[in-house]
Amino acid sequence: MGDTTGAEQDADNVIRILVATDNHLGYGEKDAVRGEDSFTAFEEILELAVSEDVDMILLGGDLFHDAVPSQNSLHKCMELLRRYTFGDRPVSLEILSDQVQSFHNAVNQSVNYEDPNLNIGIPVFSIHGNHDDPSGFGRLSSLDLLSTAGLVNYFGRWTDLSQVEISPILIRKGESQMALYGLSHIHDGRLARLVKDFKVNFNCPDKARDDGKEGEQEEEWFHLLVVHQNRADRGPKNYLPEDSLPSFLHLVIWGHEHDCRIEPEVNAKKGFYVSQPGSSVPTSLSEGEAKKKHVGLLEIYKTKFKLKELPLQTVRPFVFDSIVLPDRAEELGLNEGDASTKVFRFAKERVEAMIAQAEAQLTGHPRQPTLPLIRLRLLYTDESCMFNTIRFSQMFGTRVANVQDVVLFSKLIKRTKVE
Amino acid sequence: MGDTTGAEQDADNVIRILVATDNHLGYGEKDAVRGEDSFTAFEEILELAVSEDVDMILLGGDLFHDAVPSQNSLHKCMELLRRYTFGDRPVSLEILSDQVQSFHNAVNQSVNYEDPNLNIGIPVFSIHGNHDDPSGFGRLSSLDLLSTAGLVNYFGRWTDLSQVEISPILIRKGESQMALYGLSHIHDGRLARLVKDFKVNFNCPDKARDDGKEGEQEEEWFHLLVVHQNRADRGPKNYLPEDSLPSFLHLVIWGHEHDCRIEPEVNAKKGFYVSQPGSSVPTSLSEGEAKKKHVGLLEIYKTKFKLKELPLQTVRPFVFDSIVLPDRAEELGLNEGDASTKVFRFAKERVEAMIAQAEAQLTGHPRQPTLPLIRLRLLYTDESCMFNTIRFSQMFGTRVANVQDVVLFSKLIKRTKVE
Ligand SMILES: [Mn+2]
Ligand SMILES: [Mn+2]
Ligand SMILES: [Mn+2]
Ligand SMILES: [Mn+2]
């Protein structure tokens, strides 16, 4: 990562970026309890961008949960973006690359803050994910709508699926220069084929670096890539192997994976770092989604960076637990008598404990919803230990946010299924 | 109407408004031939607003054809509004009334051109029609989206259906003052009841006028109402009778009715004028929709107005004709031999003539689509004169825009059905 502290690293030379991804606006919007959660977290992210006085916001895709967001979702999103990202704050990022190329779908084919009719304080840059990819009549992404409304700078959209050319947006602030590469979501299998056939090209402004030679001092770039693909190995051709990315990169912001692994991890083979911010709202009650949610404050000085983890304060408490019932057979006496009732009692106690545990996640933020998400996964081999999970869940009717599905029975199989 | 010519009526004192309605953006958008028609006409209207250098655009509802417009429609509409209504042109309309009240749904609860973060050249004001009324989850109108994007000033939305209070937006330009009343669409039957029960109230800034007394000279207002209801008598409680509107009004812009009757007609009983601009794209192949389409340039000086009719140049040619077959029985010899074949031949000649006639509607505008809409309605009593209309239409496959339905057989009934 390198050290970004030093005399010359004043505000004029450090590019400061609020990094977030997978906001899934509109997720469960009709749910009376959880309907606002996605918007609440997104608003907090925008507030953080304002309070941290960042130069820009970088989103990693899946801004919306639905390819065609409801009017409610679009409306709320546009309202939030107008409230927090418009204003008099001067934007000190200079775009050095060809804007017509980078923003060819935009109304003025330029970055929004250079539109003389819009007063943008914090520009938002976003690629699309698999949830907001272009679809339907006109092949538009919901990000096209936000772009046309002047609210978002939508980039990284490939136009030719037989050959992906990634030309970075070149951005300068004082002494720092960033090459921002975006690769909007592509079906993993297709991308795997393109990678294999060497048909994914990065139009690097400083190719020399990739050959191991150092570029001129004034040609130093910080190479930042944002992608939205499977990162975890979900079978061959079903993920984007980190190792297939070029070594000249300094940092990859990885969207799509919802568990927060925001702390940059070095790829030993290629030398770049990967940060996976994770979603800002859980869209499944899985173990990964129960991890504490963060966004990142990325500071770039020349070719060095620092990523400060900012814990989100408005995310609904969520406690996940998983029990392998066969491991507890003796302890619970499942082999004699009424196994179902025994597991029921055990689960009830466990859920009580989880609800208590959820309180530790209360942040005191006035907008944090307090009713927790609770998910107890019971891995079983013998069906005799099962009970009616809906009736079970209803015992906690007023004390959990997910009344329908507090307990999930899951058949224990050898290869643990990735949730 | 009064005369608005005179020495003192310089540009600084005359309010100039481009008036249009029922643009039905997205109508038939997936039709390979006609898909762009609604957008083409709307773009021409915006161009007229720019070339006529108006102070504002006033829309009478049904801006979109669908309550939830497709992403394609929203996108195109936003793009056009940004291209034509944003800019450095100074807006010289001063809002005198409480903006929080008039624009309570807007992001800043103000008219868009007073938002310091938007540079609006020509503000658009719109009520909603029955096609873009609030619907679905969140009860949002598509106009709410445009309002939130800063593109439209959505007004005239009632909030209480048991009591409609219409408070005007009070607008001043130099010596002229306009009270702009908006009544967004309400189900006709419900509105009829409200009117009957005296539950529709106009909060007139100069009530004295309604009592027959003249207000102070400095309190003179031009009272302009825009509505979106049935105007034609479609049965009791199924339209808004003009006579139920207050006599202090000077002019009513009537939306919803698609035939162009833009030339102001005086209501003899109440003394106000009514102008019905009509739709800018035909959404049915009816006689009314075949009338030449116009928008209006409304000029207001104190309590006088002038409305200049601006014919639209980009509307697709459309020729409608209606034949009462029984009236032609003798001429065509329908009572002897093969009536079907005789009517077929007659219709074919007629359609040929109509296609020729359509050429007179070509304006030479480079964006006008030239392939005409042709509709021949054959009113019959005896089914023996009918033929396969789809096969018939296909003869004109490359020469008409509506290949599927050039001829429509319609059973002759005593009371002529209103299309
Ligand atoms: Mn996602
Ligand atoms: Mn995704
Ligand atoms: Mn209409
Ligand atoms: Mn209508």
PDB file of N, CA and C in Angstrom, chain B residues 229-263:
ATOM      1  N   GLN B 229     -59.472  16.957 -18.246  1.00  0.00           N
ATOM      2  CA  GLN B 229     -60.713  16.201 -18.038  1.00  0.00           C
ATOM      3  C   GLN B 229     -61.425  16.060 -19.376  1.00  0.00           C
ATOM      4  N   ASN B 230     -62.454  15.196 -19.386  1.00  0.00           N
ATOM      5  CA  ASN B 230     -63.342  15.188 -20.537  1.00  0.00           C
ATOM      6  C   ASN B 230     -63.993  16.570 -20.666  1.00  0.00           C
ATOM      7  N   ARG B 231     -63.988  17.098 -21.870  1.00  0.00           N
ATOM      8  CA  ARG B 231     -64.656  18.382 -22.104  1.00  0.00           C
ATOM      9  C   ARG B 231     -65.967  18.140 -22.844  1.00  0.00           C
ATOM     10  N   ALA B 232     -65.916  17.202 -23.775  1.00  0.00           N
ATOM     11  CA  ALA B 232     -67.124  16.843 -24.519  1.00  0.00           C
ATOM     12  C   ALA B 232     -68.089  16.113 -23.590  1.00  0.00           C
ATOM     13  N   ASP B 233     -69.355  16.319 -23.813  1.00  0.00           N
ATOM     14  CA  ASP B 233     -70.394  15.700 -22.996  1.00  0.00           C
ATOM     15  C   ASP B 233     -70.441  14.208 -23.292  1.00  0.00           C
ATOM     16  N   ARG B 234     -69.875  13.405 -22.403  1.00  0.00           N
ATOM     17  CA  ARG B 234     -69.881  11.944 -22.582  1.00  0.00           C
ATOM     18  C   ARG B 234     -70.833  11.311 -21.575  1.00  0.00           C
ATOM     19  N   GLY B 235     -71.956  11.962 -21.375  1.00  0.00           N
ATOM     20  CA  GLY B 235     -72.930  11.479 -20.415  1.00  0.00           C
ATOM     21  C   GLY B 235     -72.783  12.240 -19.110  1.00  0.00           C
ATOM     22  N   PRO B 236     -73.864  12.306 -18.330  1.00  0.00           N
ATOM     23  CA  PRO B 236     -73.816  13.068 -17.070  1.00  0.00           C
ATOM     24  C   PRO B 236     -72.725  12.502 -16.170  1.00  0.00           C
ATOM     25  N   LYS B 237     -72.064  13.359 -15.459  1.00  0.00           N
ATOM     26  CA  LYS B 237     -70.985  12.978 -14.532  1.00  0.00           C
ATOM     27  C   LYS B 237     -69.782  12.381 -15.248  1.00  0.00           C
ATOM     28  N   ASN B 238     -69.767  12.465 -16.566  1.00  0.00           N
ATOM     29  CA  ASN B 238     -68.618  11.907 -17.265  1.00  0.00           C
ATOM     30  C   ASN B 238     -67.837  12.973 -18.021  1.00  0.00           C
ATOM     31  N   TYR B 239     -67.990  14.199 -17.577  1.00  0.00           N
ATOM     32  CA  TYR B 239     -67.193  15.283 -18.141  1.00  0.00           C
ATOM     33  C   TYR B 239     -67.262  16.460 -17.179  1.00  0.00           C
ATOM     34  N   LEU B 240     -66.385  17.406 -17.413  1.00  0.00           N
ATOM     35  CA  LEU B 240     -66.387  18.625 -16.602  1.00  0.00           C
ATOM     36  C   LEU B 240     -67.075  19.715 -17.414  1.00  0.00           C
ATOM     37  N   PRO B 241     -68.276  20.100 -17.013  1.00  0.00           N
ATOM     38  CA  PRO B 241     -68.965  21.138 -17.799  1.00  0.00           C
ATOM     39  C   PRO B 241     -68.213  22.465 -17.674  1.00  0.00           C
ATOM     40  N   GLU B 242     -67.959  23.092 -18.787  1.00  0.00           N
ATOM     41  CA  GLU B 242     -67.283  24.398 -18.762  1.00  0.00           C
ATOM     42  C   GLU B 242     -67.989  25.367 -17.819  1.00  0.00           C
ATOM     43  N   ASP B 243     -69.298  25.297 -17.835  1.00  0.00           N
ATOM     44  CA  ASP B 243     -70.084  26.255 -17.058  1.00  0.00           C
ATOM     45  C   ASP B 243     -69.871  26.122 -15.560  1.00  0.00           C
ATOM     46  N   SER B 244     -69.299  25.001 -15.143  1.00  0.00           N
ATOM     47  CA  SER B 244     -69.083  24.841 -13.705  1.00  0.00           C
ATOM     48  C   SER B 244     -67.812  25.560 -13.248  1.00  0.00           C
ATOM     49  N   LEU B 245     -67.069  26.109 -14.183  1.00  0.00           N
ATOM     50  CA  LEU B 245     -65.836  26.809 -13.821  1.00  0.00           C
ATOM     51  C   LEU B 245     -66.135  28.279 -13.532  1.00  0.00           C
ATOM     52  N   PRO B 246     -65.357  28.896 -12.667  1.00  0.00           N
ATOM     53  CA  PRO B 246     -65.694  30.265 -12.243  1.00  0.00           C
ATOM     54  C   PRO B 246     -65.482  31.304 -13.343  1.00  0.00           C
ATOM     55  N   SER B 247     -66.291  32.332 -13.272  1.00  0.00           N
ATOM     56  CA  SER B 247     -66.295  33.341 -14.332  1.00  0.00           C
ATOM     57  C   SER B 247     -65.110  34.301 -14.248  1.00  0.00           C
ATOM     58  N   PHE B 248     -64.396  34.300 -13.104  1.00  0.00           N
ATOM     59  CA  PHE B 248     -63.267  35.236 -13.035  1.00  0.00           C
ATOM     60  C   PHE B 248     -62.086  34.783 -13.890  1.00  0.00           C
ATOM     61  N   LEU B 249     -62.150  33.530 -14.346  1.00  0.00           N
ATOM     62  CA  LEU B 249     -61.064  33.040 -15.204  1.00  0.00           C
ATOM     63  C   LEU B 249     -61.043  33.813 -16.521  1.00  0.00           C
ATOM     64  N   HIS B 250     -59.835  33.973 -17.057  1.00  0.00           N
ATOM     65  CA  HIS B 250     -59.724  34.572 -18.380  1.00  0.00           C
ATOM     66  C   HIS B 250     -59.576  33.508 -19.458  1.00  0.00           C
ATOM     67  N   LEU B 251     -58.827  32.467 -19.110  1.00  0.00           N
ATOM     68  CA  LEU B 251     -58.534  31.459 -20.131  1.00  0.00           C
ATOM     69  C   LEU B 251     -58.373  30.098 -19.464  1.00  0.00           C
ATOM     70  N   VAL B 252     -58.910  29.103 -20.117  1.00  0.00           N
ATOM     71  CA  VAL B 252     -58.734  27.724 -19.665  1.00  0.00           C
ATOM     72  C   VAL B 252     -57.977  26.964 -20.758  1.00  0.00           C
ATOM     73  N   ILE B 253     -56.855  26.327 -20.370  1.00  0.00           N
ATOM     74  CA  ILE B 253     -56.166  25.426 -21.299  1.00  0.00           C
ATOM     75  C   ILE B 253     -56.672  24.031 -20.978  1.00  0.00           C
ATOM     76  N   TRP B 254     -57.295  23.421 -21.976  1.00  0.00           N
ATOM     77  CA  TRP B 254     -57.969  22.147 -21.733  1.00  0.00           C
ATOM     78  C   TRP B 254     -57.152  20.990 -22.317  1.00  0.00           C
ATOM     79  N   GLY B 255     -56.667  20.153 -21.444  1.00  0.00           N
ATOM     80  CA  GLY B 255     -55.951  18.963 -21.886  1.00  0.00           C
ATOM     81  C   GLY B 255     -56.882  17.770 -21.963  1.00  0.00           C
ATOM     82  N   HIS B 256     -56.360  16.630 -22.333  1.00  0.00           N
ATOM     83  CA  HIS B 256     -57.061  15.342 -22.381  1.00  0.00           C
ATOM     84  C   HIS B 256     -57.795  15.101 -23.696  1.00  0.00           C
ATOM     85  N   GLU B 257     -58.470  16.114 -24.213  1.00  0.00           N
ATOM     86  CA  GLU B 257     -59.139  15.946 -25.511  1.00  0.00           C
ATOM     87  C   GLU B 257     -58.072  16.035 -26.590  1.00  0.00           C
ATOM     88  N   HIS B 258     -58.023  15.030 -27.461  1.00  0.00           N
ATOM     89  CA  HIS B 258     -56.898  14.946 -28.395  1.00  0.00           C
ATOM     90  C   HIS B 258     -57.095  15.707 -29.705  1.00  0.00           C
ATOM     91  N   ASP B 259     -58.323  16.069 -30.013  1.00  0.00           N
ATOM     92  CA  ASP B 259     -58.463  16.830 -31.260  1.00  0.00           C
ATOM     93  C   ASP B 259     -58.102  18.280 -31.009  1.00  0.00           C
ATOM     94  N   CYS B 260     -57.420  18.856 -31.961  1.00  0.00           N
ATOM     95  CA  CYS B 260     -56.919  20.215 -31.805  1.00  0.00           C
ATOM     96  C   CYS B 260     -58.042  21.220 -32.038  1.00  0.00           C
ATOM     97  N   ARG B 261     -58.428  21.901 -30.973  1.00  0.00           N
ATOM     98  CA  ARG B 261     -59.353  23.047 -31.073  1.00  0.00           C
ATOM     99  C   ARG B 261     -58.662  24.190 -30.339  1.00  0.00           C
ATOM    100  N   ILE B 262     -57.495  24.508 -30.828  1.00  0.00           N
ATOM    101  CA  ILE B 262     -56.630  25.421 -30.071  1.00  0.00           C
ATOM    102  C   ILE B 262     -57.120  26.868 -30.128  1.00  0.00           C
ATOM    103  N   GLU B 263     -57.807  27.213 -31.184  1.00  0.00           N
ATOM    104  CA  GLU B 263     -58.288  28.606 -31.260  1.00  0.00           C
ATOM    105  C   GLU B 263     -59.253  28.863 -30.107  1.00  0.00           C
TER     106      GLU B 263
END
